[in-house]
Short mmCIF file of C-alpha atoms in Angstrom, two decimals:
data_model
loop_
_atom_site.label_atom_id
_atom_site.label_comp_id
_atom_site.label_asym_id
_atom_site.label_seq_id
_atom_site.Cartn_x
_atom_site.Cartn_y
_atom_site.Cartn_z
CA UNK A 98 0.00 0.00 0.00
CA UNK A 99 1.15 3.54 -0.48
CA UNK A 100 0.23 4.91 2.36
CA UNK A 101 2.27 5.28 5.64
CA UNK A 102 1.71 4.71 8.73
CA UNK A 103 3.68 5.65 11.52
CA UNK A 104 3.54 5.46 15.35
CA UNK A 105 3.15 8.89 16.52
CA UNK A 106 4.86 8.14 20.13
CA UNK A 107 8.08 10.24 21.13
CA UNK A 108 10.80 7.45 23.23
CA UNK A 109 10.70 9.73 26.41
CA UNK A 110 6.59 9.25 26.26
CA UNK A 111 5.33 7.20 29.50
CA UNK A 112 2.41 4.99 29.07
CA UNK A 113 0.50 6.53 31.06
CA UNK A 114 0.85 9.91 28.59
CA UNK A 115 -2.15 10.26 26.14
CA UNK A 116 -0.76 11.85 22.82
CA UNK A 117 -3.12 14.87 21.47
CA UNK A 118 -4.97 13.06 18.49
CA UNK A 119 -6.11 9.23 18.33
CA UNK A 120 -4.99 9.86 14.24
CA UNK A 121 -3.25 12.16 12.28
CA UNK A 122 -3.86 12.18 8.69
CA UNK A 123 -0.89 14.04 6.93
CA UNK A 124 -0.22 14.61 3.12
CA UNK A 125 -0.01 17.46 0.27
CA UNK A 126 -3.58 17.10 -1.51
CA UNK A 127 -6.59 16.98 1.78
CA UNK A 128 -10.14 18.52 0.26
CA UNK A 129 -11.25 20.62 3.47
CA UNK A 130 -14.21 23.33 2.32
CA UNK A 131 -11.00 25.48 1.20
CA UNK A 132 -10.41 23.69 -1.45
CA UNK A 133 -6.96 21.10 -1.97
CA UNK A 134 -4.39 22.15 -0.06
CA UNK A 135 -1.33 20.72 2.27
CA UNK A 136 -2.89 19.64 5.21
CA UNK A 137 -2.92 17.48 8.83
CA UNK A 138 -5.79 16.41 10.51
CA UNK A 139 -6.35 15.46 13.83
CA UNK A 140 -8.97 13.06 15.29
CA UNK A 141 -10.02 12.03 18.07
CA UNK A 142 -13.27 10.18 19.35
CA UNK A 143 -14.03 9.74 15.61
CA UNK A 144 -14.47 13.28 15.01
CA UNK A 145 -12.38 16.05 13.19
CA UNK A 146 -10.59 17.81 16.31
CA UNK A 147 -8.45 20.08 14.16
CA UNK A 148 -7.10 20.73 10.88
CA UNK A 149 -3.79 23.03 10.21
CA UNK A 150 -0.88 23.32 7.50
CA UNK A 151 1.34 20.33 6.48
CA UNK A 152 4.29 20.83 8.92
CA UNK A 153 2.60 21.99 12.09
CA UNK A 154 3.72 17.95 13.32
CA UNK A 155 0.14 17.23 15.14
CA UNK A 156 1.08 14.34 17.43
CA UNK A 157 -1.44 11.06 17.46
CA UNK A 158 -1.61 7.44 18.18
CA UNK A 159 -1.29 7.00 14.84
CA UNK A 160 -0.30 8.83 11.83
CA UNK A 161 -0.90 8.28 8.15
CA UNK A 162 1.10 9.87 6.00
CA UNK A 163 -1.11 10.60 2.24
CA UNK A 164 1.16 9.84 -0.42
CA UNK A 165 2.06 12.52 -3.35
CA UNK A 166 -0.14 11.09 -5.90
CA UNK A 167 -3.18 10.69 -3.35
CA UNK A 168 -5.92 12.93 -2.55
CA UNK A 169 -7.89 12.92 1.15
CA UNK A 170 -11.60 13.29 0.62
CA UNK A 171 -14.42 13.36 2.72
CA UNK A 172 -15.76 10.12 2.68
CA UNK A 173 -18.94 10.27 -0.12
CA UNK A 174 -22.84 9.94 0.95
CA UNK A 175 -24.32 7.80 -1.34
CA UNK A 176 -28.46 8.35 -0.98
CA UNK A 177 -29.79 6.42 -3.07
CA UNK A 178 -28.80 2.42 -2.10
CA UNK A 179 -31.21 -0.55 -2.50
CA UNK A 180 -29.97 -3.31 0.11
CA UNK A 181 -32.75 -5.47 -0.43
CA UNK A 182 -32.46 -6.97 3.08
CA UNK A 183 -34.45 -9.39 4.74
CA UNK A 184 -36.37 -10.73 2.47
CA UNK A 185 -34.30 -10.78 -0.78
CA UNK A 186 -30.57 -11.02 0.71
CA UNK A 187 -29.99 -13.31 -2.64
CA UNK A 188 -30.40 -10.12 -4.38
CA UNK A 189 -27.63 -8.09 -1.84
CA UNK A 190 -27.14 -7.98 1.79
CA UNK A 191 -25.75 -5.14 4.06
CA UNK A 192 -22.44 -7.10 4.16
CA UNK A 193 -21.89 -7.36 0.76
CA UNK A 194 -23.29 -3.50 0.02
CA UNK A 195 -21.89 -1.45 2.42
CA UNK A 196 -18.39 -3.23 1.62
CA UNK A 197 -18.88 -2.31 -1.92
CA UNK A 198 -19.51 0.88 -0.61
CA UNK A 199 -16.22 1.53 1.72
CA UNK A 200 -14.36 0.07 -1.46
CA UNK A 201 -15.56 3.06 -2.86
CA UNK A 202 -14.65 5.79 -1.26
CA UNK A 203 -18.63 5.66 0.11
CA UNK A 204 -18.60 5.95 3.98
CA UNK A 205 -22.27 6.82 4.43
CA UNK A 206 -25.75 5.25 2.44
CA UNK A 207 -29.17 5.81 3.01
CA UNK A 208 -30.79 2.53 2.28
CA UNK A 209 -34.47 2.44 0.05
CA UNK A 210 -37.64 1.35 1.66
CA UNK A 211 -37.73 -1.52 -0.96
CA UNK A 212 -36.99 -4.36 -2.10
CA UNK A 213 -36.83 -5.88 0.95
CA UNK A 214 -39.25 -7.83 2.80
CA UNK A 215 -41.02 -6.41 4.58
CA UNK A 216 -40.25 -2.94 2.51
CA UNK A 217 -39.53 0.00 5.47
CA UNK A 218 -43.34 1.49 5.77
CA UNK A 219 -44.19 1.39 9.28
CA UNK A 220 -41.98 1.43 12.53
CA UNK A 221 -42.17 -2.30 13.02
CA UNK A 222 -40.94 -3.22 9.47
CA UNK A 223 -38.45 -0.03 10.01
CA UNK A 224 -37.31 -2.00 13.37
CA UNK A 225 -36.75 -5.25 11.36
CA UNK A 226 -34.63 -3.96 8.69
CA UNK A 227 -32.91 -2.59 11.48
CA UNK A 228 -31.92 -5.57 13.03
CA UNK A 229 -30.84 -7.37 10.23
CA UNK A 230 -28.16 -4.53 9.39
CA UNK A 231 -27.31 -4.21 12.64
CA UNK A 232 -23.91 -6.69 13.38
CA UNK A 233 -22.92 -6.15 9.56
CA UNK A 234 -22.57 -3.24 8.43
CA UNK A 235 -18.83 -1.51 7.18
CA UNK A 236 -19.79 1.98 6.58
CA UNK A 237 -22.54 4.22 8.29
CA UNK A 238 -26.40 3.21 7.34
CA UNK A 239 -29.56 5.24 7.47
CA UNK A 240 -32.92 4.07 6.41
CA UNK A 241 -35.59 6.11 4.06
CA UNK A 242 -39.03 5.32 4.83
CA UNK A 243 -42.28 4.36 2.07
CA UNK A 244 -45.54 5.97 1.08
CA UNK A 245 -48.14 3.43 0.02
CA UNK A 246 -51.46 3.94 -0.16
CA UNK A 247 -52.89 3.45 3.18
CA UNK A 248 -49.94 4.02 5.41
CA UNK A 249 -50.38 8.16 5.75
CA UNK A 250 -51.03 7.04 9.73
CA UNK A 251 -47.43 5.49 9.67
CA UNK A 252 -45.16 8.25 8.66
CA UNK A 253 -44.94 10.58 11.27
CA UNK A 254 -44.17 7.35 13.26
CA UNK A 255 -41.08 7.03 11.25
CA UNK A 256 -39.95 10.28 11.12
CA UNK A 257 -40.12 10.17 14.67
CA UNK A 258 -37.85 6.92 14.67
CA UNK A 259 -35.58 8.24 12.54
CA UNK A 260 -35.84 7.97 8.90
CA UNK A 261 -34.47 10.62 6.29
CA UNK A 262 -38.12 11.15 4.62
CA UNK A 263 -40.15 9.34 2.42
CA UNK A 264 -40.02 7.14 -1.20
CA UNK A 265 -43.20 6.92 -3.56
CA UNK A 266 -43.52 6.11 -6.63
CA UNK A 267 -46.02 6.96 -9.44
CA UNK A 268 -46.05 3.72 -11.12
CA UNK A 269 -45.56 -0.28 -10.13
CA UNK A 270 -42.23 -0.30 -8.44
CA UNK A 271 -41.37 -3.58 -9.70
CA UNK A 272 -42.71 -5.36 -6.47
CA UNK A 273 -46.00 -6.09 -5.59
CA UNK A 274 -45.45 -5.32 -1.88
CA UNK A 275 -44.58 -1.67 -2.61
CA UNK A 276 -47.39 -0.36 -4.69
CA UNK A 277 -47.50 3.32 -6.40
CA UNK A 278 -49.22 6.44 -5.62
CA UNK A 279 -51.45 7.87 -7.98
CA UNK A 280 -50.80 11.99 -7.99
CA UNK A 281 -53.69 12.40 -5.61
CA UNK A 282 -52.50 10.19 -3.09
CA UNK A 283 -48.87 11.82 -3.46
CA UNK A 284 -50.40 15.22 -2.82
CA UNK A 285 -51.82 13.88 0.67
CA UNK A 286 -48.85 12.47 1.70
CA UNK A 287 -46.98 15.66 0.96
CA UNK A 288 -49.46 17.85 2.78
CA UNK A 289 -48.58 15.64 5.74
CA UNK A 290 -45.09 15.79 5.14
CA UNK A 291 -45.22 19.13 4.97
CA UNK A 292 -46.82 19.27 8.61
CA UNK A 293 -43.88 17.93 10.21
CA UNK A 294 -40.60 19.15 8.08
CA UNK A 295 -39.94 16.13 5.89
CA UNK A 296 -39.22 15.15 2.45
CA UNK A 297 -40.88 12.88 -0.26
CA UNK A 298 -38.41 11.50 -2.85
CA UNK A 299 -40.14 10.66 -6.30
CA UNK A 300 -39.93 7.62 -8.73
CA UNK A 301 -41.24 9.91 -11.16
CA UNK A 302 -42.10 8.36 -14.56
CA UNK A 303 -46.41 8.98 -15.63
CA UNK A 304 -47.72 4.80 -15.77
CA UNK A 305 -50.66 5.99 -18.21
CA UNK A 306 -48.01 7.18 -20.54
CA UNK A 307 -45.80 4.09 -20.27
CA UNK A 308 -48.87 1.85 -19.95
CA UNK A 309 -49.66 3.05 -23.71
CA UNK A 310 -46.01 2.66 -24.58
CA UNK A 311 -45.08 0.26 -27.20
CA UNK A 312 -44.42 -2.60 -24.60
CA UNK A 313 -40.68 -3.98 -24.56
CA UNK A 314 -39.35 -7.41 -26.00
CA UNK A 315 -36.78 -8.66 -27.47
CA UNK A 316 -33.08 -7.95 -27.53
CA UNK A 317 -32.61 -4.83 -29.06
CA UNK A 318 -32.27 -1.48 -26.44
CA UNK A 319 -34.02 0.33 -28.84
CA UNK A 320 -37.33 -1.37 -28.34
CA UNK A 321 -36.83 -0.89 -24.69
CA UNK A 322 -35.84 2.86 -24.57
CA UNK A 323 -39.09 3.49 -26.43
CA UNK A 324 -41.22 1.78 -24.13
CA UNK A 325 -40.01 4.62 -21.21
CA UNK A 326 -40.33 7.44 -23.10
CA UNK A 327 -38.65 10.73 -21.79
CA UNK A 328 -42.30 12.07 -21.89
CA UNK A 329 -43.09 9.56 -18.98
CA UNK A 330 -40.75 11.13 -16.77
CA UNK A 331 -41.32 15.08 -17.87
CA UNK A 332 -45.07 14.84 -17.43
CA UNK A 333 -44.62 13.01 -13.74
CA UNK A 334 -42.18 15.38 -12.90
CA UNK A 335 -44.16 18.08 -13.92
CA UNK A 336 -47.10 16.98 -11.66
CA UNK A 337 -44.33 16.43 -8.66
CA UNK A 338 -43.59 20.15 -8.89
CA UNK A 339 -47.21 21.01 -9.06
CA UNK A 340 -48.13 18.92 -6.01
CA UNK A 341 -44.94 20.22 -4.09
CA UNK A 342 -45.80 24.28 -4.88
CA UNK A 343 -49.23 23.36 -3.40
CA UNK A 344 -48.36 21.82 -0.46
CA UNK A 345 -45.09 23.74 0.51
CA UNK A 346 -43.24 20.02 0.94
CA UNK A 347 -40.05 19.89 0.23
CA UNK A 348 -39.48 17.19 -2.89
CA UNK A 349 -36.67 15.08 -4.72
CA UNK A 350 -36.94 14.22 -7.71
CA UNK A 351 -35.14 10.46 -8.39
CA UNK A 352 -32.85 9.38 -10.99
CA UNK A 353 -33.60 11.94 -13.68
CA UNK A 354 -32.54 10.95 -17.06
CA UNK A 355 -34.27 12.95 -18.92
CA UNK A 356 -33.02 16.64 -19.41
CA UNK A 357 -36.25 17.49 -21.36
CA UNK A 358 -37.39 18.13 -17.76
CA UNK A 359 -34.01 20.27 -17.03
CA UNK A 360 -35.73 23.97 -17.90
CA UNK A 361 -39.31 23.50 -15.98
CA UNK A 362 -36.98 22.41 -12.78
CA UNK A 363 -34.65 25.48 -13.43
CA UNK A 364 -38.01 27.47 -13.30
CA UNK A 365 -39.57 25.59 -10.32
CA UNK A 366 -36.25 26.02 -8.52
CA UNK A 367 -36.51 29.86 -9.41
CA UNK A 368 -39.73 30.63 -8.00
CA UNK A 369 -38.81 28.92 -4.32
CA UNK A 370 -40.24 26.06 -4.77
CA UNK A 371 -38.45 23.56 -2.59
CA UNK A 372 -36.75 21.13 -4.76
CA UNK A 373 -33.82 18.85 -5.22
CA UNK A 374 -33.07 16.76 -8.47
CA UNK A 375 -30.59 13.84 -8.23
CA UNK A 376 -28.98 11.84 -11.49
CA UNK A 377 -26.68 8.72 -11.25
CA UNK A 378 -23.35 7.50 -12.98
CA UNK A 379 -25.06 5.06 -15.63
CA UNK A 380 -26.96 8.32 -17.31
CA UNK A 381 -24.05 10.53 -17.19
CA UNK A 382 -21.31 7.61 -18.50
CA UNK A 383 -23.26 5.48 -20.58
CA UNK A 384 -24.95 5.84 -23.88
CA UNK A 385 -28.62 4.55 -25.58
CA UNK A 386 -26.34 4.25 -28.70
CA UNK A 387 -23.87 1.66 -27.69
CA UNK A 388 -25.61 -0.59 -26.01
CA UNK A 389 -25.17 -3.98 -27.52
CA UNK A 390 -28.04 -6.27 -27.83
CA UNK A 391 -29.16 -8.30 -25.25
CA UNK A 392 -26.86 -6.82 -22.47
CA UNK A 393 -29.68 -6.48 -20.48
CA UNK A 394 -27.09 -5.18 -17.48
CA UNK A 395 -27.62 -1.93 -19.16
CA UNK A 396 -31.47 -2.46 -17.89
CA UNK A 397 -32.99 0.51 -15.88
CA UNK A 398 -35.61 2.06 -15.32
CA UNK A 399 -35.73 5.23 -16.50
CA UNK A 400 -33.27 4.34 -18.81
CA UNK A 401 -29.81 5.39 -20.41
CA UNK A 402 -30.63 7.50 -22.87
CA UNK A 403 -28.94 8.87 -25.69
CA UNK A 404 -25.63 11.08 -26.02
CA UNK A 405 -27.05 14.55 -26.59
CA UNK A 406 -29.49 13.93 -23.97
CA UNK A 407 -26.19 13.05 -21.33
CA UNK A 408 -24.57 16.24 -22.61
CA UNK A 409 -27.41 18.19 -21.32
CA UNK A 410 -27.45 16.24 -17.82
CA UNK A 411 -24.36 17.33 -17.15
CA UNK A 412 -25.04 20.82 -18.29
CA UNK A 413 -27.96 20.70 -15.58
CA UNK A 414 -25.38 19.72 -12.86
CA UNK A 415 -22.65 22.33 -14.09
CA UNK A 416 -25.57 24.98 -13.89
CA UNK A 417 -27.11 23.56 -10.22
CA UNK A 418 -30.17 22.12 -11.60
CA UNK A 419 -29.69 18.57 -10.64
CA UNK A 420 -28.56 18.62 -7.33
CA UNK A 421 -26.55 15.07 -6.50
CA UNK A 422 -25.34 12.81 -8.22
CA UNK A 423 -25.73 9.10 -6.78
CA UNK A 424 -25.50 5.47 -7.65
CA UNK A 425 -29.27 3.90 -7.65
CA UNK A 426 -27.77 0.76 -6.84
CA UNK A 427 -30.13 -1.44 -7.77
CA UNK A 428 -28.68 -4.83 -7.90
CA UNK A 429 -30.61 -8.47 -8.49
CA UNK A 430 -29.36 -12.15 -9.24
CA UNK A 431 -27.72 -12.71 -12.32
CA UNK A 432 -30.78 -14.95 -13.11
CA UNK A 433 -33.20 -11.74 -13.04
CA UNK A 434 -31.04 -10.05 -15.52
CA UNK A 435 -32.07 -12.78 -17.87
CA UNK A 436 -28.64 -12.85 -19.20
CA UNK A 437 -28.59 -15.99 -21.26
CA UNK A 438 -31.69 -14.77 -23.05
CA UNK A 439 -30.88 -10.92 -23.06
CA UNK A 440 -34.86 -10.17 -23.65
CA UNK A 441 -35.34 -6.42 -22.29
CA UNK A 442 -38.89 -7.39 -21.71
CA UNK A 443 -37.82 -9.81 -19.52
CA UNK A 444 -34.82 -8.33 -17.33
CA UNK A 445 -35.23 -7.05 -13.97
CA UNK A 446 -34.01 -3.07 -14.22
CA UNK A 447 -31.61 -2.32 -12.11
CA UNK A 448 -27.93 -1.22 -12.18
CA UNK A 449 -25.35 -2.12 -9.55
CA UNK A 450 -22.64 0.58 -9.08
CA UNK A 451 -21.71 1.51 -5.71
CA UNK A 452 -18.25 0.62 -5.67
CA UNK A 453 -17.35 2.56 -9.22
CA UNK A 454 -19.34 5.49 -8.67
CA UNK A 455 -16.57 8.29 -7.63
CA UNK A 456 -13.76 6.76 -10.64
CA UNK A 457 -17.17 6.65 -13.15
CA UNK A 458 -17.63 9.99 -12.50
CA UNK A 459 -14.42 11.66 -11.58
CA UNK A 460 -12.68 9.62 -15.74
CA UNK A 461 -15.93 11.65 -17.32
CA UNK A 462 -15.51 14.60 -15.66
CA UNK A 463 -11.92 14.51 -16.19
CA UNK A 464 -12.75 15.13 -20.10
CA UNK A 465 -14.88 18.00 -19.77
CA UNK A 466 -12.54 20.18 -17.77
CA UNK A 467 -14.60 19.59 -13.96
CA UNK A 468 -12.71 19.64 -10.76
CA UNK A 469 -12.48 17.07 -8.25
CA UNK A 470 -13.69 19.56 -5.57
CA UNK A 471 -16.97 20.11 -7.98
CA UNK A 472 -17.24 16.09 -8.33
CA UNK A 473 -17.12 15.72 -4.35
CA UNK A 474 -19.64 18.89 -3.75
CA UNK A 475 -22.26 16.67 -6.16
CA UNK A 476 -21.09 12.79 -4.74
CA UNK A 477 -20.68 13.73 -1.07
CA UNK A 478 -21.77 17.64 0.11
CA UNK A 479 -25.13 17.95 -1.95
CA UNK A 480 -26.54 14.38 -0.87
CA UNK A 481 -25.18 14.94 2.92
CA UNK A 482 -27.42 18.17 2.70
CA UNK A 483 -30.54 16.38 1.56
CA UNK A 484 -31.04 14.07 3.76
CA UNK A 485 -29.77 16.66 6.06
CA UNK A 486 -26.50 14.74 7.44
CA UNK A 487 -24.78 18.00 8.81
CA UNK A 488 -21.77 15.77 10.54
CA UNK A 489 -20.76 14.08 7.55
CA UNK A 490 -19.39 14.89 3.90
CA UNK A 491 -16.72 17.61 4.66
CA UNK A 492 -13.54 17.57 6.17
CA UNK A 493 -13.48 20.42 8.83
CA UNK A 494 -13.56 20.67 12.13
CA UNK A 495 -16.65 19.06 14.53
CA UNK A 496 -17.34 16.72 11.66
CA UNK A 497 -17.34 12.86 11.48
CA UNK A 498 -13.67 11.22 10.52
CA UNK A 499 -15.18 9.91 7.77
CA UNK A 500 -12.76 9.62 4.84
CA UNK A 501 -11.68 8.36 1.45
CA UNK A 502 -7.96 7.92 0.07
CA UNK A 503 -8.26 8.50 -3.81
CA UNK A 504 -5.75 8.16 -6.22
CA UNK A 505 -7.43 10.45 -9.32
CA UNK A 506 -4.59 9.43 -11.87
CA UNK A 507 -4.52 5.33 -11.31
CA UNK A 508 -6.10 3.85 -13.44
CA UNK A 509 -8.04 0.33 -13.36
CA UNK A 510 -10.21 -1.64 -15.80
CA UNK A 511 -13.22 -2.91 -14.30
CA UNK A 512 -13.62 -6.69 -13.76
CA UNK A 513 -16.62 -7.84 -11.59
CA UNK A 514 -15.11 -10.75 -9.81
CA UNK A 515 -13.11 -8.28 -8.11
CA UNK A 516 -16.79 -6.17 -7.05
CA UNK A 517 -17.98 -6.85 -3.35
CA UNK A 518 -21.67 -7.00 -4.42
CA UNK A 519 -23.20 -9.93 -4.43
CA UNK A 520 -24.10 -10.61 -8.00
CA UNK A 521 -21.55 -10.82 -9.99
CA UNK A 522 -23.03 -8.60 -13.01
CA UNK A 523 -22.19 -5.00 -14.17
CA UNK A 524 -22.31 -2.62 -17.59
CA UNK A 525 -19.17 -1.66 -16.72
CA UNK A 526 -17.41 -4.78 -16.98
CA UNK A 527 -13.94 -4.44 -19.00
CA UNK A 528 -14.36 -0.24 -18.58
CA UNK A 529 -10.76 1.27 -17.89
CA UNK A 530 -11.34 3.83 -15.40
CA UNK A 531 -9.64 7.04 -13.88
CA UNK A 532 -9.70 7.13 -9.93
CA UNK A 533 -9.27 4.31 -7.18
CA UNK A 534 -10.05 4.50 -3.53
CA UNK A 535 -7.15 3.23 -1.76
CA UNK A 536 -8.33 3.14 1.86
CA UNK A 537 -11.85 4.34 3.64
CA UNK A 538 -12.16 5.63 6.95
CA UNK A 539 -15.08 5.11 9.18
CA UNK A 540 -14.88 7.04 12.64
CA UNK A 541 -11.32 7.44 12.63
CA UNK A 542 -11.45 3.65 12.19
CA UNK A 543 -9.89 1.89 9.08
CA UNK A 544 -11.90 0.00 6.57
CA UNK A 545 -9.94 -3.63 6.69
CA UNK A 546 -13.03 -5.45 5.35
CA UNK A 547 -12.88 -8.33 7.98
CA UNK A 548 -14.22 -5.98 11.59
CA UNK A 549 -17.44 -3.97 10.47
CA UNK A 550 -17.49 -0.84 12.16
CA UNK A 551 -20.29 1.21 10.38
CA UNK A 552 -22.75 2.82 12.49
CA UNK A 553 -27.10 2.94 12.28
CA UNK A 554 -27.85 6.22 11.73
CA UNK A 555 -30.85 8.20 12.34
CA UNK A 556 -32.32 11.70 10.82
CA UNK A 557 -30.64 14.65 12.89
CA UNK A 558 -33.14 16.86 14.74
#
């Protein structure tokens, strides 16, 4: 590894002396909110006790020395993870997740309400999922809740408990034990929402529309990109913006792919209207056009779309109308994916990405002339701030030692047996890549993969 450690312990110490810092973190390139710069930081009780220039020799326990072609980051909030357990474990567990995630420079997630069993929509279900994350987890976990029709008495329960705010979608969700919201219903769970401070995040995409969609078969993406048509998800986000001026909630809009919807957010955002927008690697790396046939891993829902329309997505971010970016992992058995087949019809949509997310985005954004820092502020500040995680995504003092050791000029190709989650299945696969996370700090604590030390976390008052 090229990072150093050293002892930080002078020979005339006693043991009975406590050094300063439980870690030092030392090296020429640490991202604080000032931007890159030659830095140490000291922790101490897993928080960020002080930062100051390289040289000012902070004493600690233990010292790690960044090397010269590294880069200390905050560790990135990822808010927008599908763990899928209990119920579907086959599909991916907390283990295997939220070690993808540490290998990725992710030290916090915010797990989905589904596609687990039971899917997080009242406190008992909520209390469930929390057990089974609770001896195996490697980086921190929160939980969203779920609005379903007829569980409006349920969610100030769970924002009570603890969850970041709520998921609903506005057409099936793929399971039959999380079903949609028509508009209606969405309108009087924001209202109550709005009553106590929280947030509904939207699967926005119109089912009438897609319902009288040419339906999808076969092996060719084309036939599948037509059947979610970009005027699914304008004319549901459209009626998520109408809904959220009414009610004053605040709303996020999910994995938008289309950027037809890019100017009537702009204007929503304009006129105070509180909302956030949120796109993921596979729409701003990947492209409708090169999709081969039947590599139903490219499967999502809404789906990659085509390169003008990715120009324009990032664009959006550049000009702060899409707020985050995030991964959407949404991961299922290699059997789902209906690989041997390839029928889009057929495939469950979902792409798993957690691990690649930061060297994804950071080898794109590389090419159009965007800074690390600006990368970070969309992967790890913006998503802290929406689910309101003011402890977590910057290194500066008071904050969690929660960190990521990035290498921006290695480069990798992408090979899936090497992945930590659990199906072995990924677009990606064979992608050289820009970026790898060397080492991921949890607390202070060091990511080793074999000791989980990740934390439950709950919404902060």
């Amino acid at each position: 590894m090229s990072i150093n450690e050293t002892v930080g312990r002078t020979p005339d110490e006693t043991a009975t002396t406590r050094t300063p810092f439980d870690l030092v973190l030392r090296g020429e390139q640490v991202l604080t909110s000032e931007g890159i710069a030659p830095r140490e930081v000291g922790v101490r009780d897993g928080k960020i006790i002080a930062i100051e220039p390289l040289g000012a020799q902070l004493e600690g326990e233990r010292v790690i020395e960044v090397a010269e072609d590294e880069v200390l980051l905050p560790g990135l909030v990822d808010t927008h993870v599908h763990v899928n357990e209990p119920g579907r474990t086959e599909w991916e567990g907390f283990e295997s997740a939220t070690k993808a995630a540490a290998a990725g420079g992710v030290t916090t997630i915010v797990d989905m309400p589904l596609n687990s069993i039971p899917p997080t929509v009242n406190l008992e279900a909520l209390n469930i999922k929390r057990e089974a994350a609770s001896k195996n987890v490697y980086v921190n976990v929160g939980f969203w809740g779920g609005a379903v029709p007829g569980n409006k008495k349920d969610l100030r329960e769970l924002h009570e408990a603890g969850v970041f705010g709520f998921k609903c979608f506005l057409l099936h969700s793929g399971v039959d034990e999380f079903p949609s919201l028509s508009v209606d219903e969405m309108e009087e769970d924001m209202a109550e929402l709005a009553s106590f401070d929280s947030l509904m995040i939207v699967h926005a995409e119109d089912s009438d529309i897609i319902d009288n969609s040419p339906q999808p078969s076969g092996a060719v993406y084309s036939g599948f990109l037509e059947s979610r048509p970009r005027a699914a998800e304008n004319t549901a986000i459209e009626q998520v913006i109408e809904r959220a001026r009414k009610t004053g909630v605040r709303a996020h809009v999910l994995h938008l792919s289309s950027s037809d919807a890019l100017e009537m957010i702009r204007q929503a955002k304009a006129e105070g209207v509180k909302l956030t927008v949120e796109t993921c690697p596979h729409y701003l790396t990947l492209l409708a056009e090169e999709i081969p046939d039947g590599a139903t891993a490219y499967k999502c829902c809404p789906p990659i779309r085509e390169d003008a329309n990715r120009d324009l997505l990032w664009k959006g971010l550049e000009e702060g109308i899409i707020d985050c970016i995030v991964s959407d992992h949404s991961p299922s058995t290699v059997d789902l994916k209906d690989v041997e087949n390839g029928d889009f019809g057929v495939a469950w949509g979902g792409v798993a990405s957690l691990q690649l997310g930061l060297p994804l985005i950071w080898t794109e954004a590389k090419k159009r002339g965007i800074s690390l820092e600006q990368v970070v502020s969309w992967m790890s500040v913006n998503p802290s701030k929406l689910a309101g995680l003011g402890n977590k995504a910057v290194i500066e003092a008071g904050r969690d030692a929660d960190f990521a050791v990035f290498a921006p000029e290695e480069t990798f190709e992408v090979d899936v047996e090497n992945l930590h989650h659990k199906n072995p299945i990924s677009p990606y696969q064979g992608k050289a890549l820009h970026g790898l996370v060397r080492r991921s700090i949890i607390a202070g604590t060091d990511v080793d993969f074999q000791t989980p030390h990740g934390q439950l976390i709950r919404r902060e008052n």
